[in-house]
Amino acid sequence: EGEAYFCDREKETDKLLEAVENGRNVTLLAARRIGKTGLIENAFYRLRKERDYRTIVLDLFSAQNLADFTKMFASAAFKSLESTWEKAFLSATTFLKSCRPTLTVDPSDLSHKFSFDIAPATADATLGEVFAYIASRKCRVAVAFDEFQQIAEFPEKGVEAMIRSLVQKAPAVAFVFAGSRQHILREMFTSAKRPFFQSTQKMHLDVIDRAKYHAFASRHFRAAGMNLPEEVFGRLYDRFDGITWYVQVVMNRLYGRHL
């Protein structure tokens, strides 16, 4: 974690931080594997380090329904916003009236884990309780929902409107709605027929500039006593159209082979 291993995105990071600091929620659109999650994590790292925020990052890619979303959000919220597992469990039992949190201990490392048995019929009530808990916190809080467009595919009706209403009830909390299925996410936030219409500042993430990417990678190679010629990096960058994940995987293999 930290900025030493984060390439470029200075302008995008500053833009995201400025929006959060000034109370504007953000919709972040980007193609898959372009680096939007890395951008969020870097910005949230700075929020925690420099501005005393508590942060929650939730990847909704695997969520299939409202109960899944609620379980994931509850787990992330209580884990991220409390300093110890004892406080997290106490807060969960205090705020969650519609479900009972369960605490288990992993015998392999004695770590404590929460689970939430949320029935589909009570998922909406529990989700409201999780939002109320976050809004009640005395600290500054930022929440990122990654792959947020997934909620549009939930079988339950009215999910978008419900979440929009809950977001409005937590005005002091900053929200980032990110996604890689850009046409769906854009429709959710730009159509006058949808609950989230014009409720956020829009940001679009493009590929990292080739020269800046090479300078970043070359610096790390040199630190390990290796060379990364610009022409070699250029062919790699062009081969994958600058898509961060693919470029990074190949560079990692090259780096590992020469250590």
CSV table of C-alpha atoms in Angstrom, one decimal:
chain,number,residue,atom,x,y,z
A,1,GLU,CA,0.0,0.0,0.0
A,2,GLY,CA,1.3,3.5,-0.7
A,3,GLU,CA,2.2,5.8,-3.6
A,4,ALA,CA,5.6,4.3,-4.4
A,5,TYR,CA,3.9,1.5,-6.4
A,6,PHE,CA,1.2,3.6,-7.9
A,7,CYS,CA,1.8,4.9,-11.5
A,8,ASP,CA,0.8,8.4,-12.5
A,9,ARG,CA,-2.9,9.3,-12.1
A,10,GLU,CA,-1.9,12.4,-10.2
A,11,LYS,CA,-4.6,14.6,-11.8
A,12,GLU,CA,-7.2,11.9,-11.4
A,13,THR,CA,-6.3,11.3,-7.8
A,14,ASP,CA,-6.4,15.0,-7.0
A,15,LYS,CA,-9.7,15.4,-8.8
A,16,LEU,CA,-11.2,12.5,-6.8
A,17,LEU,CA,-9.9,13.8,-3.5
A,18,GLU,CA,-11.2,17.3,-4.3
A,19,ALA,CA,-14.6,16.0,-5.0
A,20,VAL,CA,-14.7,14.0,-1.7
A,21,GLU,CA,-13.4,16.9,0.3
A,22,ASN,CA,-16.1,19.2,-1.1
A,23,GLY,CA,-19.0,16.8,-0.5
A,24,ARG,CA,-19.6,15.8,-4.1
A,25,ASN,CA,-20.3,12.1,-4.8
A,26,VAL,CA,-18.5,10.7,-7.9
A,27,THR,CA,-19.3,8.3,-10.7
A,28,LEU,CA,-16.1,6.7,-12.0
A,29,LEU,CA,-16.3,5.1,-15.4
A,30,ALA,CA,-13.5,3.0,-16.8
A,31,ALA,CA,-12.9,-0.1,-19.0
A,32,ARG,CA,-12.1,-3.4,-17.2
A,33,ARG,CA,-8.5,-3.7,-16.0
A,34,ILE,CA,-7.6,-0.1,-16.7
A,35,GLY,CA,-6.8,0.7,-13.1
A,36,LYS,CA,-10.0,2.2,-11.5
A,37,THR,CA,-9.7,0.1,-8.4
A,38,GLY,CA,-6.1,1.1,-8.0
A,39,LEU,CA,-7.1,4.8,-8.3
A,40,ILE,CA,-9.7,4.4,-5.7
A,41,GLU,CA,-7.4,2.6,-3.3
A,42,ASN,CA,-4.6,5.2,-3.8
A,43,ALA,CA,-7.0,8.1,-3.2
A,44,PHE,CA,-8.5,6.4,-0.2
A,45,TYR,CA,-5.0,5.7,1.2
A,46,ARG,CA,-4.3,9.4,1.0
A,47,LEU,CA,-7.6,10.2,2.7
A,48,ARG,CA,-6.7,7.9,5.6
A,49,LYS,CA,-3.1,9.1,5.8
A,50,GLU,CA,-3.4,12.8,5.2
A,51,ARG,CA,-7.0,13.7,6.1
A,52,ASP,CA,-8.1,11.3,8.8
A,53,TYR,CA,-10.9,9.6,6.9
A,54,ARG,CA,-12.2,6.1,7.5
A,55,THR,CA,-12.8,4.3,4.2
A,56,ILE,CA,-14.8,1.4,2.8
A,57,VAL,CA,-14.2,-0.2,-0.5
A,58,LEU,CA,-16.7,-2.8,-1.7
A,59,ASP,CA,-16.4,-4.9,-4.9
A,60,LEU,CA,-19.9,-5.8,-6.0
A,61,PHE,CA,-18.9,-7.9,-8.9
A,62,SER,CA,-20.0,-11.2,-7.3
A,63,ALA,CA,-23.2,-9.8,-5.7
A,64,GLN,CA,-26.3,-11.5,-7.2
A,65,ASN,CA,-29.1,-9.9,-5.1
A,66,LEU,CA,-29.9,-7.4,-2.4
A,67,ALA,CA,-29.0,-9.9,0.4
A,68,ASP,CA,-25.6,-10.4,-1.0
A,69,PHE,CA,-25.0,-6.7,-1.3
A,70,THR,CA,-26.2,-6.1,2.3
A,71,LYS,CA,-24.0,-8.9,3.8
A,72,MET,CA,-20.9,-7.6,1.9
A,73,PHE,CA,-21.6,-4.0,2.9
A,74,ALA,CA,-22.2,-4.9,6.6
A,75,SER,CA,-19.0,-6.9,6.8
A,76,ALA,CA,-16.9,-4.2,5.2
A,77,ALA,CA,-18.5,-1.3,7.2
A,78,PHE,CA,-18.1,-2.7,10.7
A,79,LYS,CA,-14.6,-4.0,9.9
A,80,SER,CA,-13.4,-0.7,8.4
A,81,LEU,CA,-14.9,1.8,10.8
A,82,GLU,CA,-14.0,0.2,14.2
A,83,SER,CA,-10.5,-0.1,15.6
A,84,THR,CA,-10.9,-3.5,17.2
A,85,TRP,CA,-13.0,-6.6,16.6
A,86,GLU,CA,-14.7,-6.2,20.0
A,87,LYS,CA,-15.9,-2.7,19.1
A,88,ALA,CA,-17.0,-3.9,15.7
A,89,PHE,CA,-19.0,-6.8,17.1
A,90,LEU,CA,-20.6,-4.5,19.7
A,91,SER,CA,-21.6,-1.9,17.1
A,92,ALA,CA,-23.0,-4.6,14.9
A,93,THR,CA,-25.2,-6.0,17.6
A,94,THR,CA,-26.3,-2.5,18.6
A,95,PHE,CA,-27.2,-1.2,15.2
A,96,LEU,CA,-28.5,-4.4,13.4
A,97,LYS,CA,-31.9,-5.2,14.7
A,98,SER,CA,-33.2,-7.1,11.7
A,99,CYS,CA,-30.4,-9.7,11.7
A,100,ARG,CA,-28.0,-11.3,14.2
A,101,PRO,CA,-24.3,-11.0,13.5
A,102,THR,CA,-22.2,-14.1,14.4
A,103,LEU,CA,-18.6,-14.0,15.6
A,104,THR,CA,-16.3,-16.9,14.8
A,105,VAL,CA,-12.7,-17.6,15.5
A,106,ASP,CA,-10.4,-19.1,12.9
A,107,PRO,CA,-8.4,-21.8,14.8
A,108,SER,CA,-5.5,-21.6,12.4
A,109,ASP,CA,-4.5,-18.0,13.3
A,110,LEU,CA,-7.1,-17.1,16.0
A,111,SER,CA,-8.4,-14.2,13.9
A,112,HIS,CA,-12.0,-13.1,14.4
A,113,LYS,CA,-14.5,-13.0,11.6
A,114,PHE,CA,-18.1,-11.8,11.3
A,115,SER,CA,-20.9,-13.3,9.4
A,116,PHE,CA,-24.4,-12.0,8.9
A,117,ASP,CA,-27.4,-14.3,8.3
A,118,ILE,CA,-29.6,-12.0,6.3
A,119,ALA,CA,-32.8,-13.3,4.9
A,120,PRO,CA,-34.0,-11.8,1.6
A,121,ALA,CA,-37.2,-10.6,3.3
A,122,THR,CA,-35.2,-8.4,5.7
A,123,ALA,CA,-32.3,-7.3,3.5
A,124,ASP,CA,-33.8,-3.9,2.8
A,125,ALA,CA,-34.2,-3.2,6.6
A,126,THR,CA,-30.7,-4.4,7.4
A,127,LEU,CA,-29.2,-2.3,4.6
A,128,GLY,CA,-31.0,0.7,6.1
A,129,GLU,CA,-29.4,-0.1,9.5
A,130,VAL,CA,-25.9,-0.4,7.9
A,131,PHE,CA,-26.3,3.1,6.3
A,132,ALA,CA,-27.6,4.5,9.6
A,133,TYR,CA,-24.6,3.1,11.4
A,134,ILE,CA,-22.2,4.7,8.9
A,135,ALA,CA,-24.0,8.0,9.0
A,136,SER,CA,-23.8,8.0,12.8
A,137,ARG,CA,-20.0,7.9,12.9
A,138,LYS,CA,-18.3,10.9,14.3
A,139,CYS,CA,-15.3,10.5,11.9
A,140,ARG,CA,-15.2,11.4,8.2
A,141,VAL,CA,-16.2,8.4,6.0
A,142,ALA,CA,-15.7,7.7,2.3
A,143,VAL,CA,-17.3,4.7,0.6
A,144,ALA,CA,-16.5,3.2,-2.8
A,145,PHE,CA,-18.9,0.8,-4.5
A,146,ASP,CA,-16.9,-0.9,-7.2
A,147,GLU,CA,-18.8,-2.5,-10.1
A,148,PHE,CA,-21.9,-0.7,-8.9
A,149,GLN,CA,-23.8,-1.4,-12.1
A,150,GLN,CA,-24.3,-4.9,-10.7
A,151,ILE,CA,-27.3,-3.7,-8.6
A,152,ALA,CA,-29.2,-3.1,-11.9
A,153,GLU,CA,-29.3,-6.8,-12.3
A,154,PHE,CA,-30.6,-7.7,-8.9
A,155,PRO,CA,-34.0,-9.5,-9.1
A,156,GLU,CA,-35.6,-7.3,-6.5
A,157,LYS,CA,-37.5,-4.3,-7.7
A,158,GLY,CA,-36.7,-0.7,-6.6
A,159,VAL,CA,-33.1,-1.4,-5.5
A,160,GLU,CA,-31.7,1.7,-7.2
A,161,ALA,CA,-34.3,4.0,-5.7
A,162,MET,CA,-33.8,2.5,-2.2
A,163,ILE,CA,-30.1,2.9,-2.3
A,164,ARG,CA,-30.4,6.4,-3.7
A,165,SER,CA,-32.7,7.3,-0.7
A,166,LEU,CA,-30.2,5.8,1.8
A,167,VAL,CA,-27.3,7.8,0.2
A,168,GLN,CA,-29.4,11.0,0.6
A,169,LYS,CA,-29.9,10.3,4.3
A,170,ALA,CA,-26.1,10.2,4.8
A,171,PRO,CA,-25.1,13.6,3.4
A,172,ALA,CA,-21.8,13.7,5.4
A,173,VAL,CA,-20.6,10.4,3.9
A,174,ALA,CA,-18.7,10.6,0.5
A,175,PHE,CA,-19.7,8.0,-2.1
A,176,VAL,CA,-17.8,6.8,-5.2
A,177,PHE,CA,-19.8,4.7,-7.6
A,178,ALA,CA,-17.4,2.9,-10.0
A,179,GLY,CA,-17.9,0.4,-12.8
A,180,SER,CA,-16.4,-1.1,-15.9
A,181,ARG,CA,-19.7,-1.8,-17.8
A,182,GLN,CA,-19.8,1.8,-18.7
A,183,HIS,CA,-23.0,1.8,-20.8
A,184,ILE,CA,-25.0,0.5,-17.9
A,185,LEU,CA,-23.4,2.8,-15.3
A,186,ARG,CA,-23.7,5.8,-17.5
A,187,GLU,CA,-27.4,5.1,-18.1
A,188,MET,CA,-27.9,4.8,-14.3
A,189,PHE,CA,-26.5,8.3,-13.7
A,190,THR,CA,-27.5,10.2,-16.8
A,191,SER,CA,-31.0,9.0,-17.6
A,192,ALA,CA,-33.8,11.3,-16.2
A,193,LYS,CA,-35.8,8.1,-15.6
A,194,ARG,CA,-33.4,6.7,-13.1
A,195,PRO,CA,-33.1,7.5,-9.3
A,196,PHE,CA,-29.4,8.5,-9.5
A,197,PHE,CA,-29.9,11.0,-12.3
A,198,GLN,CA,-27.5,13.9,-12.0
A,199,SER,CA,-26.6,13.1,-8.4
A,200,THR,CA,-22.8,12.8,-8.9
A,201,GLN,CA,-19.8,14.3,-10.6
A,202,LYS,CA,-18.7,12.1,-13.6
A,203,MET,CA,-15.1,11.0,-14.0
A,204,HIS,CA,-13.7,8.9,-16.9
A,205,LEU,CA,-10.5,7.0,-16.6
A,206,ASP,CA,-8.3,6.3,-19.6
A,207,VAL,CA,-5.1,4.4,-20.1
A,208,ILE,CA,-1.9,5.6,-18.5
A,209,ASP,CA,0.3,7.8,-20.7
A,210,ARG,CA,3.0,5.6,-22.4
A,211,ALA,CA,6.0,7.8,-21.5
A,212,LYS,CA,4.9,8.1,-17.9
A,213,TYR,CA,4.3,4.4,-17.6
A,214,HIS,CA,7.7,3.6,-19.0
A,215,ALA,CA,9.4,6.0,-16.6
A,216,PHE,CA,7.6,4.5,-13.7
A,217,ALA,CA,8.4,0.9,-14.6
A,218,SER,CA,12.0,1.7,-15.6
A,219,ARG,CA,12.7,3.3,-12.2
A,220,HIS,CA,11.7,0.1,-10.4
A,221,PHE,CA,13.7,-2.1,-12.8
A,222,ARG,CA,16.8,0.1,-12.3
A,223,ALA,CA,16.4,-0.1,-8.5
A,224,ALA,CA,16.8,-3.9,-8.9
A,225,GLY,CA,19.8,-3.5,-11.2
A,226,MET,CA,18.0,-4.1,-14.4
A,227,ASN,CA,17.2,-2.2,-17.6
A,228,LEU,CA,13.9,-1.8,-19.3
A,229,PRO,CA,14.5,-0.4,-22.8
A,230,GLU,CA,11.9,2.1,-24.0
A,231,GLU,CA,11.4,0.2,-27.3
A,232,VAL,CA,10.7,-3.1,-25.4
A,233,PHE,CA,8.2,-1.4,-23.1
A,234,GLY,CA,6.7,0.4,-26.1
A,235,ARG,CA,6.0,-2.9,-27.9
A,236,LEU,CA,4.4,-4.3,-24.8
A,237,TYR,CA,2.3,-1.2,-24.2
A,238,ASP,CA,1.1,-1.2,-27.8
A,239,ARG,CA,0.4,-4.9,-27.9
A,240,PHE,CA,-2.1,-4.6,-25.0
A,241,ASP,CA,-3.4,-1.1,-26.0
A,242,GLY,CA,-2.0,0.3,-22.7
A,243,ILE,CA,-4.4,-1.8,-20.6
A,244,THR,CA,-2.8,-1.7,-17.1
A,245,TRP,CA,-3.5,-5.2,-15.9
A,246,TYR,CA,-2.0,-6.9,-19.0
A,247,VAL,CA,1.0,-4.7,-19.1
A,248,GLN,CA,1.6,-5.1,-15.4
A,249,VAL,CA,1.4,-8.9,-15.6
A,250,VAL,CA,4.0,-9.2,-18.3
A,251,MET,CA,6.4,-6.7,-16.6
A,252,ASN,CA,6.1,-8.7,-13.4
A,253,ARG,CA,7.2,-11.8,-15.3
A,254,LEU,CA,10.1,-10.0,-16.8
A,255,TYR,CA,11.1,-8.5,-13.5
A,256,GLY,CA,10.9,-11.9,-11.7
A,257,ARG,CA,13.0,-13.7,-14.4
A,258,HIS,CA,15.9,-11.4,-13.8
A,259,LEU,CA,16.0,-11.3,-10.1
